[in-house]
Amino acid sequence: MYGMVNRAIEDLVCEKFGEEAWEQIKAMAGVDVDLFVRNETYPDDVTYRLVGAASRVLGVNAGVVLETFGEHWIVSTARDGYGELLDAAGKTLGEFLMNLPNFHSRIVLIFPKLNPPKFVCTEVEEESLRLHYHSHRPGLAPMVVGMMRGLGKMFETDVVTDMVADRAAGAEHDEFIVRWGSAARARTQHLAAEAAAA
Ligand code: HEM
């Protein structure tokens, strides 16, 4: 993956836990790189090892690390470096998600060696849709959930993302029902009622 991904993990860890934690994570991951170059590619294994080590050093599971990273990617990395691209992709969350299938084709112009995920939207309603996530890489679904949360912040709307098909459990690809606005609030109420009844 491009170095900007590893750099974004570094930024997030340093911002929340300090540089010492980052050095500890790199050491535990066996990653001996002083500075990741944003537009150079590194083996995916480096990123996976950093996420695994972050999970152990910070005492949270890897899913939580990836979710937090996904949110940070949207509200910080993408916003700071590629704000115009984000703004051009939609004025509402619904519009943005409908444009997501084409989004990385613009990123490929900047990063030609990109190996991007593929997104497909189906069952599109006023405030919800089914998001299909096809990836060359395993295990990154929690990152998508975090990205949806980041997009909710960006568009200042409630978002609830339910995973409805899980590649890790044998599905062909990951699928999510993403709800926003009043549909997200209704979903939150429904889940709270279900939890209270259990
Ligand atoms: C301007 C903003 C963005 C930039 C610059 C960007 C760039 C990248 C880069 C460099 C990678 C690593 C892949 C590689 O190096 O081969 C990546 C992966 C990924 N991106 Fe984006 N991206 C952006 C926005 C988004 C958005 C809005 C979403 C979805 C909500 C998204 C979803 C993903 C996912 C899930 C991956 C994981 C890779 C995989 O599944 O193989 N990205 N992106």
mmCIF file of N, CA and C and ligand atoms in Angstrom, residues 1-2 4-5 41 44 73-74 78 82-83 85-86 96-97 100 103-104 107 110-111 113-117 119 133-137 140 143-144 147-148 151, ligand 1:
data_model
loop_
_atom_site.group_PDB
_atom_site.id
_atom_site.type_symbol
_atom_site.label_atom_id
_atom_site.label_comp_id
_atom_site.label_asym_id
_atom_site.label_seq_id
_atom_site.Cartn_x
_atom_site.Cartn_y
_atom_site.Cartn_z
ATOM 1 N N MET A 1 0.846 -1.187 0.000
ATOM 2 C CA MET A 1 0.000 0.000 0.000
ATOM 3 C C MET A 1 0.882 1.238 0.000
ATOM 4 N N TYR A 2 0.303 2.305 -0.507
ATOM 5 C CA TYR A 2 1.068 3.545 -0.535
ATOM 6 C C TYR A 2 1.432 3.986 0.891
ATOM 7 N N MET A 4 1.300 6.642 2.280
ATOM 8 C CA MET A 4 0.397 7.574 2.967
ATOM 9 C C MET A 4 -0.532 6.849 3.941
ATOM 10 N N VAL A 5 -0.781 5.554 3.691
ATOM 11 C CA VAL A 5 -1.630 4.791 4.619
ATOM 12 C C VAL A 5 -0.878 4.594 5.939
ATOM 13 N N THR A 41 5.297 2.828 -2.650
ATOM 14 C CA THR A 41 4.494 1.695 -2.172
ATOM 15 C C THR A 41 5.323 0.798 -1.241
ATOM 16 N N ASP A 44 1.948 -4.818 1.647
ATOM 17 C CA ASP A 44 0.758 -4.760 2.503
ATOM 18 C C ASP A 44 1.048 -5.288 3.904
ATOM 19 N N TRP A 73 -9.024 8.543 8.622
ATOM 20 C CA TRP A 73 -8.670 8.672 7.206
ATOM 21 C C TRP A 73 -9.564 9.723 6.529
ATOM 22 N N ILE A 74 -10.870 9.659 6.840
ATOM 23 C CA ILE A 74 -11.816 10.594 6.200
ATOM 24 C C ILE A 74 -11.686 12.000 6.796
ATOM 25 N N ALA A 78 -7.819 12.456 4.357
ATOM 26 C CA ALA A 78 -8.437 12.838 3.082
ATOM 27 C C ALA A 78 -8.835 14.308 3.109
ATOM 28 N N TYR A 82 -6.863 16.075 0.388
ATOM 29 C CA TYR A 82 -7.639 15.916 -0.851
ATOM 30 C C TYR A 82 -9.055 16.461 -0.681
ATOM 31 N N GLY A 83 -9.161 17.568 0.065
ATOM 32 C CA GLY A 83 -10.469 18.165 0.383
ATOM 33 C C GLY A 83 -11.296 18.456 -0.860
ATOM 34 N N LEU A 85 -11.246 16.946 -3.757
ATOM 35 C CA LEU A 85 -11.793 15.702 -4.319
ATOM 36 C C LEU A 85 -13.010 15.239 -3.528
ATOM 37 N N LEU A 86 -12.902 15.353 -2.196
ATOM 38 C CA LEU A 86 -14.028 14.948 -1.346
ATOM 39 C C LEU A 86 -15.233 15.834 -1.633
ATOM 40 N N PHE A 96 -22.666 11.298 -2.131
ATOM 41 C CA PHE A 96 -21.268 10.866 -2.024
ATOM 42 C C PHE A 96 -21.168 9.345 -2.181
ATOM 43 N N LEU A 97 -22.058 8.623 -1.481
ATOM 44 C CA LEU A 97 -21.999 7.153 -1.543
ATOM 45 C C LEU A 97 -22.320 6.653 -2.952
ATOM 46 N N LEU A 100 -19.234 6.836 -4.827
ATOM 47 C CA LEU A 100 -18.100 6.070 -4.284
ATOM 48 C C LEU A 100 -17.543 5.028 -5.272
ATOM 49 N N PHE A 103 -14.975 6.738 -7.182
ATOM 50 C CA PHE A 103 -14.100 7.659 -6.467
ATOM 51 C C PHE A 103 -12.606 7.370 -6.670
ATOM 52 N N HIS A 104 -12.213 6.098 -6.486
ATOM 53 C CA HIS A 104 -10.786 5.788 -6.565
ATOM 54 C C HIS A 104 -10.231 5.877 -7.991
ATOM 55 N N ILE A 107 -8.392 8.841 -7.848
ATOM 56 C CA ILE A 107 -7.186 8.708 -7.009
ATOM 57 C C ILE A 107 -6.066 8.015 -7.801
ATOM 58 N N ILE A 110 -3.556 10.130 -9.361
ATOM 59 C CA ILE A 110 -2.497 10.660 -8.481
ATOM 60 C C ILE A 110 -1.530 9.545 -8.077
ATOM 61 N N PHE A 111 -2.098 8.360 -7.804
ATOM 62 C CA PHE A 111 -1.297 7.217 -7.349
ATOM 63 C C PHE A 111 -1.478 6.064 -8.342
ATOM 64 N N LYS A 113 -0.051 3.315 -8.984
ATOM 65 C CA LYS A 113 0.086 1.900 -8.591
ATOM 66 C C LYS A 113 -0.988 1.486 -7.586
ATOM 67 N N LEU A 114 -2.009 2.313 -7.437
ATOM 68 C CA LEU A 114 -3.085 2.026 -6.472
ATOM 69 C C LEU A 114 -3.759 0.697 -6.803
ATOM 70 N N ASN A 115 -4.050 -0.059 -5.769
ATOM 71 C CA ASN A 115 -4.810 -1.299 -5.926
ATOM 72 C C ASN A 115 -6.101 -1.084 -5.156
ATOM 73 N N PRO A 116 -7.036 -0.323 -5.738
ATOM 74 C CA PRO A 116 -8.160 0.176 -4.951
ATOM 75 C C PRO A 116 -9.265 -0.854 -4.739
ATOM 76 N N PRO A 117 -10.087 -0.621 -3.721
ATOM 77 C CA PRO A 117 -11.255 -1.493 -3.529
ATOM 78 C C PRO A 117 -12.302 -1.147 -4.579
ATOM 79 N N PHE A 119 -16.422 -0.591 -4.991
ATOM 80 C CA PHE A 119 -17.690 -0.426 -4.277
ATOM 81 C C PHE A 119 -18.837 -0.457 -5.275
ATOM 82 N N TYR A 133 -18.660 -4.142 -0.851
ATOM 83 C CA TYR A 133 -17.230 -3.811 -0.785
ATOM 84 C C TYR A 133 -16.419 -5.013 -1.258
ATOM 85 N N HIS A 134 -15.783 -4.856 -2.407
ATOM 86 C CA HIS A 134 -14.925 -5.911 -2.964
ATOM 87 C C HIS A 134 -13.483 -5.442 -2.806
ATOM 88 N N SER A 135 -12.666 -6.288 -2.193
ATOM 89 C CA SER A 135 -11.289 -5.864 -1.952
ATOM 90 C C SER A 135 -10.303 -6.953 -2.350
ATOM 91 N N HIS A 136 -9.124 -6.532 -2.778
ATOM 92 C CA HIS A 136 -8.050 -7.497 -3.033
ATOM 93 C C HIS A 136 -7.431 -7.938 -1.713
ATOM 94 N N ARG A 137 -7.781 -7.223 -0.638
ATOM 95 C CA ARG A 137 -7.131 -7.481 0.653
ATOM 96 C C ARG A 137 -8.155 -8.005 1.667
ATOM 97 N N LEU A 140 -10.346 -5.924 6.019
ATOM 98 C CA LEU A 140 -10.388 -4.467 6.200
ATOM 99 C C LEU A 140 -11.803 -3.903 6.351
ATOM 100 N N MET A 143 -12.604 -1.020 8.636
ATOM 101 C CA MET A 143 -12.138 0.283 8.152
ATOM 102 C C MET A 143 -13.275 0.996 7.409
ATOM 103 N N VAL A 144 -14.056 0.213 6.657
ATOM 104 C CA VAL A 144 -15.189 0.800 5.912
ATOM 105 C C VAL A 144 -16.233 1.346 6.899
ATOM 106 N N MET A 147 -14.988 4.506 8.123
ATOM 107 C CA MET A 147 -15.075 5.529 7.068
ATOM 108 C C MET A 147 -16.493 6.087 6.975
ATOM 109 N N MET A 148 -17.488 5.217 7.133
ATOM 110 C CA MET A 148 -18.885 5.689 7.103
ATOM 111 C C MET A 148 -19.123 6.661 8.272
ATOM 112 N N LEU A 151 -17.590 9.895 7.330
ATOM 113 C CA LEU A 151 -18.412 10.613 6.344
ATOM 114 C C LEU A 151 -19.632 11.237 7.024
HETATM 115 C C1 HEM B 1 -9.427 11.664 -1.261
HETATM 116 C C2 HEM B 1 -9.601 10.656 -0.469
HETATM 117 C C3 HEM B 1 -8.979 9.293 -0.630
HETATM 118 C C4 HEM B 1 -7.716 8.921 -0.999
HETATM 119 C C5 HEM B 1 -6.554 9.841 -1.356
HETATM 120 C C6 HEM B 1 -7.667 7.475 -0.976
HETATM 121 C C7 HEM B 1 -6.557 6.717 -1.254
HETATM 122 C C8 HEM B 1 -6.390 5.402 -0.926
HETATM 123 C C9 HEM B 1 -5.138 4.692 -0.890
HETATM 124 C C10 HEM B 1 -3.760 5.297 -1.215
HETATM 125 C C11 HEM B 1 -5.402 3.422 -0.510
HETATM 126 C C12 HEM B 1 -4.390 2.280 -0.343
HETATM 127 C C13 HEM B 1 -4.482 1.336 -1.489
HETATM 128 C C14 HEM B 1 -3.169 1.109 -2.192
HETATM 129 O O1 HEM B 1 -2.162 1.779 -1.869
HETATM 130 O O2 HEM B 1 -3.115 0.229 -3.085
HETATM 131 C C15 HEM B 1 -6.819 3.341 -0.293
HETATM 132 C C16 HEM B 1 -7.458 2.205 0.118
HETATM 133 C C17 HEM B 1 -8.785 2.147 0.516
HETATM 134 N N1 HEM B 1 -9.716 3.144 0.356
HETATM 135 FE FE1 HEM B 1 -9.355 5.030 -0.321
HETATM 136 N N2 HEM B 1 -8.890 6.984 -0.618
HETATM 137 C C18 HEM B 1 -9.729 8.058 -0.397
HETATM 138 C C19 HEM B 1 -11.036 8.015 -0.017
HETATM 139 C C20 HEM B 1 -11.733 6.874 0.288
HETATM 140 C C21 HEM B 1 -13.131 6.823 0.652
HETATM 141 C C22 HEM B 1 -14.065 8.042 0.732
HETATM 142 C C23 HEM B 1 -13.433 5.516 0.896
HETATM 143 C C24 HEM B 1 -14.717 4.890 1.313
HETATM 144 C C25 HEM B 1 -15.562 5.379 2.100
HETATM 145 C C26 HEM B 1 -12.219 4.745 0.701
HETATM 146 C C27 HEM B 1 -12.106 3.396 0.909
HETATM 147 C C28 HEM B 1 -10.910 2.683 0.873
HETATM 148 C C29 HEM B 1 -10.730 1.340 1.387
HETATM 149 C C30 HEM B 1 -11.786 0.477 2.064
HETATM 150 C C31 HEM B 1 -9.396 0.997 1.164
HETATM 151 C C32 HEM B 1 -8.706 -0.321 1.564
HETATM 152 C C33 HEM B 1 -8.031 -0.996 0.443
HETATM 153 C C34 HEM B 1 -8.589 -2.316 -0.012
HETATM 154 O O3 HEM B 1 -9.731 -2.734 0.337
HETATM 155 O O4 HEM B 1 -7.849 -2.983 -0.759
HETATM 156 N N3 HEM B 1 -11.221 5.602 0.330
HETATM 157 N N4 HEM B 1 -7.413 4.536 -0.585
#
